[in-house]
Amino acid sequence: MGQKGREIVGPEVNGIISLLNQAVAAEALAAYRYLYLSRWAAGMEAAEIAEAFTKTSEEEWQHMSRLMDRIVELGGRPLTRPSEWENGSYAKFHEPPRDQTDLKTMVVDSLAVERVAIEFYRDLVRKTEGKDMVTYLLAMELLADEVKDEEFFESLLKGWK
Ligand SMILES: [Fe+2]
Ligand SMILES: [Fe+2]
């Protein structure tokens, strides 16, 4: 984005870039974690869940790329080092369970990841409303994706009870 595109965002641009970088970190952790789980999950019912983890991982990776695009558009710099992901994220990293057949923990933790993401993007929507329409729109779209993810993991859990 050029000069005008940045100008219309106004003085809060640095704060918005910093929030977007927190989201980059969180999405990177989420993408890695889902990919890990897709390879780690084993046992009965694992195949279907592993496939869902693969799909979700790709989606979170996509989210990260869109957030990075927006940071660059705003004249910012996306996080440069993977070591910044864990400390820079708005959410903690849920380490995959040691037990490969513990699909339930994998799903319960995934639900927690998605719920924190929903809260974060809801806040980002509020903070950018009327100030940065492009980030506002992006935050709404990502929010809608995370809501779908939550719904999916919630329905998986219901099936187990
Ligand atoms: Fe995401
Ligand atoms: Fe998600």
mmCIF file of N, CA and C in Angstrom, residues 52-117:
data_model
loop_
_atom_site.group_PDB
_atom_site.id
_atom_site.type_symbol
_atom_site.label_atom_id
_atom_site.label_comp_id
_atom_site.label_asym_id
_atom_site.label_seq_id
_atom_site.Cartn_x
_atom_site.Cartn_y
_atom_site.Cartn_z
ATOM 1 N N ALA A 52 -8.288 -33.292 9.736
ATOM 2 C CA ALA A 52 -8.828 -31.992 10.159
ATOM 3 C C ALA A 52 -7.693 -31.099 10.683
ATOM 4 N N PHE A 53 -6.754 -31.677 11.401
ATOM 5 C CA PHE A 53 -5.614 -30.896 11.897
ATOM 6 C C PHE A 53 -4.779 -30.362 10.723
ATOM 7 N N THR A 54 -4.605 -31.189 9.699
ATOM 8 C CA THR A 54 -3.841 -30.737 8.525
ATOM 9 C C THR A 54 -4.526 -29.528 7.882
ATOM 10 N N LYS A 55 -5.824 -29.657 7.717
ATOM 11 C CA LYS A 55 -6.594 -28.570 7.094
ATOM 12 C C LYS A 55 -6.525 -27.289 7.921
ATOM 13 N N THR A 56 -6.674 -27.461 9.237
ATOM 14 C CA THR A 56 -6.644 -26.288 10.119
ATOM 15 C C THR A 56 -5.260 -25.644 10.097
ATOM 16 N N SER A 57 -4.227 -26.466 10.059
ATOM 17 C CA SER A 57 -2.866 -25.935 10.003
ATOM 18 C C SER A 57 -2.677 -25.057 8.765
ATOM 19 N N GLU A 58 -3.167 -25.553 7.638
ATOM 20 C CA GLU A 58 -3.042 -24.777 6.391
ATOM 21 C C GLU A 58 -3.796 -23.452 6.493
ATOM 22 N N GLU A 59 -4.951 -23.508 7.129
ATOM 23 C CA GLU A 59 -5.755 -22.299 7.286
ATOM 24 C C GLU A 59 -5.038 -21.272 8.168
ATOM 25 N N GLU A 60 -4.451 -21.745 9.275
ATOM 26 C CA GLU A 60 -3.763 -20.808 10.182
ATOM 27 C C GLU A 60 -2.526 -20.221 9.481
ATOM 28 N N TRP A 61 -1.880 -21.038 8.663
ATOM 29 C CA TRP A 61 -0.717 -20.551 7.914
ATOM 30 C C TRP A 61 -1.145 -19.444 6.940
ATOM 31 N N GLN A 62 -2.289 -19.656 6.321
ATOM 32 C CA GLN A 62 -2.887 -18.649 5.434
ATOM 33 C C GLN A 62 -3.175 -17.357 6.195
ATOM 34 N N HIS A 63 -3.708 -17.513 7.412
ATOM 35 C CA HIS A 63 -3.989 -16.338 8.249
ATOM 36 C C HIS A 63 -2.695 -15.565 8.478
ATOM 37 N N MET A 64 -1.643 -16.298 8.795
ATOM 38 C CA MET A 64 -0.367 -15.624 9.052
ATOM 39 C C MET A 64 0.078 -14.842 7.825
ATOM 40 N N SER A 65 -0.080 -15.422 6.652
ATOM 41 C CA SER A 65 0.391 -14.731 5.451
ATOM 42 C C SER A 65 -0.432 -13.468 5.180
ATOM 43 N N ARG A 66 -1.713 -13.522 5.473
ATOM 44 C CA ARG A 66 -2.546 -12.323 5.259
ATOM 45 C C ARG A 66 -2.203 -11.226 6.270
ATOM 46 N N LEU A 67 -1.892 -11.635 7.486
ATOM 47 C CA LEU A 67 -1.496 -10.655 8.506
ATOM 48 C C LEU A 67 -0.164 -9.996 8.135
ATOM 49 N N MET A 68 0.759 -10.816 7.617
ATOM 50 C CA MET A 68 2.058 -10.261 7.203
ATOM 51 C C MET A 68 1.879 -9.273 6.058
ATOM 52 N N ASP A 69 1.021 -9.617 5.109
ATOM 53 C CA ASP A 69 0.728 -8.694 4.001
ATOM 54 C C ASP A 69 0.263 -7.353 4.544
ATOM 55 N N ARG A 70 -0.618 -7.420 5.526
ATOM 56 C CA ARG A 70 -1.191 -6.177 6.061
ATOM 57 C C ARG A 70 -0.131 -5.349 6.804
ATOM 58 N N ILE A 71 0.743 -6.025 7.531
ATOM 59 C CA ILE A 71 1.818 -5.315 8.240
ATOM 60 C C ILE A 71 2.701 -4.575 7.233
ATOM 61 N N VAL A 72 3.053 -5.275 6.156
ATOM 62 C CA VAL A 72 3.915 -4.656 5.139
ATOM 63 C C VAL A 72 3.191 -3.479 4.481
ATOM 64 N N GLU A 73 1.912 -3.671 4.203
ATOM 65 C CA GLU A 73 1.118 -2.583 3.624
ATOM 66 C C GLU A 73 1.130 -1.337 4.498
ATOM 67 N N LEU A 74 1.113 -1.572 5.800
ATOM 68 C CA LEU A 74 1.075 -0.445 6.746
ATOM 69 C C LEU A 74 2.456 0.167 6.971
ATOM 70 N N GLY A 75 3.445 -0.375 6.280
ATOM 71 C CA GLY A 75 4.798 0.162 6.435
ATOM 72 C C GLY A 75 5.538 -0.424 7.627
ATOM 73 N N GLY A 76 4.998 -1.505 8.182
ATOM 74 C CA GLY A 76 5.648 -2.147 9.332
ATOM 75 C C GLY A 76 6.541 -3.294 8.907
ATOM 76 N N ARG A 77 7.095 -3.960 9.916
ATOM 77 C CA ARG A 77 7.967 -5.092 9.645
ATOM 78 C C ARG A 77 7.461 -6.307 10.415
ATOM 79 N N PRO A 78 7.107 -7.371 9.681
ATOM 80 C CA PRO A 78 6.663 -8.583 10.383
ATOM 81 C C PRO A 78 7.808 -9.139 11.239
ATOM 82 N N LEU A 79 7.459 -9.886 12.283
ATOM 83 C CA LEU A 79 8.471 -10.507 13.151
ATOM 84 C C LEU A 79 9.521 -11.182 12.287
ATOM 85 N N THR A 80 10.770 -11.006 12.666
ATOM 86 C CA THR A 80 11.848 -11.521 11.810
ATOM 87 C C THR A 80 12.367 -12.881 12.264
ATOM 88 N N ARG A 81 12.153 -13.229 13.553
ATOM 89 C CA ARG A 81 12.753 -14.467 14.048
ATOM 90 C C ARG A 81 11.707 -15.411 14.647
ATOM 91 N N PRO A 82 11.790 -16.699 14.298
ATOM 92 C CA PRO A 82 10.874 -17.670 14.900
ATOM 93 C C PRO A 82 10.941 -17.667 16.430
ATOM 94 N N SER A 83 12.080 -17.292 17.001
ATOM 95 C CA SER A 83 12.187 -17.275 18.472
ATOM 96 C C SER A 83 11.239 -16.241 19.091
ATOM 97 N N GLU A 84 10.745 -15.331 18.286
ATOM 98 C CA GLU A 84 9.819 -14.312 18.800
ATOM 99 C C GLU A 84 8.380 -14.832 18.883
ATOM 100 N N TRP A 85 8.139 -15.977 18.273
ATOM 101 C CA TRP A 85 6.754 -16.449 18.185
ATOM 102 C C TRP A 85 6.134 -16.717 19.558
ATOM 103 N N GLU A 86 6.861 -17.457 20.394
ATOM 104 C CA GLU A 86 6.254 -17.850 21.661
ATOM 105 C C GLU A 86 6.055 -16.654 22.595
ATOM 106 N N ASN A 87 7.051 -15.799 22.690
ATOM 107 C CA ASN A 87 6.904 -14.624 23.570
ATOM 108 C C ASN A 87 6.029 -13.545 22.958
ATOM 109 N N GLY A 88 6.017 -13.490 21.627
ATOM 110 C CA GLY A 88 5.296 -12.419 20.958
ATOM 111 C C GLY A 88 3.820 -12.702 20.769
ATOM 112 N N SER A 89 3.421 -13.943 20.976
ATOM 113 C CA SER A 89 2.027 -14.313 20.745
ATOM 114 C C SER A 89 1.116 -13.801 21.853
ATOM 115 N N TYR A 90 -0.132 -13.529 21.504
ATOM 116 C CA TYR A 90 -1.105 -13.128 22.519
ATOM 117 C C TYR A 90 -1.582 -14.332 23.326
ATOM 118 N N ALA A 91 -1.250 -15.520 22.858
ATOM 119 C CA ALA A 91 -1.741 -16.732 23.529
ATOM 120 C C ALA A 91 -0.585 -17.678 23.825
ATOM 121 N N LYS A 92 -0.748 -18.465 24.869
ATOM 122 C CA LYS A 92 0.317 -19.414 25.209
ATOM 123 C C LYS A 92 0.309 -20.613 24.250
ATOM 124 N N PHE A 93 1.440 -21.273 24.175
ATOM 125 C CA PHE A 93 1.546 -22.447 23.321
ATOM 126 C C PHE A 93 1.126 -23.696 24.095
ATOM 127 N N HIS A 94 0.226 -24.459 23.499
ATOM 128 C CA HIS A 94 -0.186 -25.713 24.125
ATOM 129 C C HIS A 94 0.668 -26.844 23.566
ATOM 130 N N GLU A 95 1.540 -27.360 24.394
ATOM 131 C CA GLU A 95 2.421 -28.431 23.937
ATOM 132 C C GLU A 95 1.608 -29.691 23.646
ATOM 133 N N PRO A 96 1.884 -30.347 22.525
ATOM 134 C CA PRO A 96 1.144 -31.577 22.211
ATOM 135 C C PRO A 96 1.343 -32.625 23.306
ATOM 136 N N PRO A 97 0.301 -33.403 23.600
ATOM 137 C CA PRO A 97 0.437 -34.425 24.648
ATOM 138 C C PRO A 97 1.463 -35.487 24.257
ATOM 139 N N ARG A 98 2.073 -36.067 25.282
ATOM 140 C CA ARG A 98 3.072 -37.113 25.039
ATOM 141 C C ARG A 98 2.410 -38.356 24.423
ATOM 142 N N ASP A 99 1.200 -38.632 24.909
ATOM 143 C CA ASP A 99 0.461 -39.818 24.463
ATOM 144 C C ASP A 99 -0.180 -39.544 23.093
ATOM 145 N N GLN A 100 0.268 -40.283 22.099
ATOM 146 C CA GLN A 100 -0.221 -40.066 20.728
ATOM 147 C C GLN A 100 -1.688 -40.410 20.544
ATOM 148 N N THR A 101 -2.219 -41.199 21.482
ATOM 149 C CA THR A 101 -3.625 -41.583 21.351
ATOM 150 C C THR A 101 -4.542 -40.657 22.162
ATOM 151 N N ASP A 102 -3.959 -39.690 22.827
ATOM 152 C CA ASP A 102 -4.751 -38.773 23.654
ATOM 153 C C ASP A 102 -5.387 -37.679 22.780
ATOM 154 N N LEU A 103 -6.287 -38.136 21.915
ATOM 155 C CA LEU A 103 -6.922 -37.216 20.964
ATOM 156 C C LEU A 103 -7.773 -36.182 21.687
ATOM 157 N N LYS A 104 -8.296 -36.589 22.837
ATOM 158 C CA LYS A 104 -9.185 -35.694 23.551
ATOM 159 C C LYS A 104 -8.438 -34.437 24.032
ATOM 160 N N THR A 105 -7.259 -34.632 24.612
ATOM 161 C CA THR A 105 -6.460 -33.473 25.030
ATOM 162 C C THR A 105 -6.133 -32.596 23.825
ATOM 163 N N MET A 106 -5.808 -33.230 22.709
ATOM 164 C CA MET A 106 -5.487 -32.467 21.498
ATOM 165 C C MET A 106 -6.656 -31.570 21.101
ATOM 166 N N VAL A 107 -7.846 -32.127 21.189
ATOM 167 C CA VAL A 107 -9.026 -31.363 20.775
ATOM 168 C C VAL A 107 -9.398 -30.309 21.822
ATOM 169 N N VAL A 108 -9.316 -30.680 23.101
ATOM 170 C CA VAL A 108 -9.638 -29.719 24.173
ATOM 171 C C VAL A 108 -8.696 -28.509 24.087
ATOM 172 N N ASP A 109 -7.407 -28.773 23.898
ATOM 173 C CA ASP A 109 -6.440 -27.668 23.779
ATOM 174 C C ASP A 109 -6.701 -26.845 22.516
ATOM 175 N N SER A 110 -7.109 -27.512 21.451
ATOM 176 C CA SER A 110 -7.403 -26.794 20.205
ATOM 177 C C SER A 110 -8.572 -25.842 20.401
ATOM 178 N N LEU A 111 -9.528 -26.315 21.161
ATOM 179 C CA LEU A 111 -10.684 -25.478 21.469
ATOM 180 C C LEU A 111 -10.232 -24.224 22.223
ATOM 181 N N ALA A 112 -9.324 -24.403 23.168
ATOM 182 C CA ALA A 112 -8.796 -23.256 23.930
ATOM 183 C C ALA A 112 -8.068 -22.288 22.994
ATOM 184 N N VAL A 113 -7.278 -22.828 22.079
ATOM 185 C CA VAL A 113 -6.540 -21.995 21.112
ATOM 186 C C VAL A 113 -7.518 -21.155 20.290
ATOM 187 N N GLU A 114 -8.575 -21.803 19.811
ATOM 188 C CA GLU A 114 -9.543 -21.105 18.958
ATOM 189 C C GLU A 114 -10.318 -20.046 19.740
ATOM 190 N N ARG A 115 -10.613 -20.355 20.995
ATOM 191 C CA ARG A 115 -11.387 -19.393 21.794
ATOM 192 C C ARG A 115 -10.584 -18.133 22.086
ATOM 193 N N VAL A 116 -9.316 -18.292 22.363
ATOM 194 C CA VAL A 116 -8.467 -17.110 22.602
ATOM 195 C C VAL A 116 -8.339 -16.309 21.302
ATOM 196 N N ALA A 117 -8.251 -17.019 20.178
ATOM 197 C CA ALA A 117 -8.164 -16.327 18.877
ATOM 198 C C ALA A 117 -9.433 -15.518 18.622
#
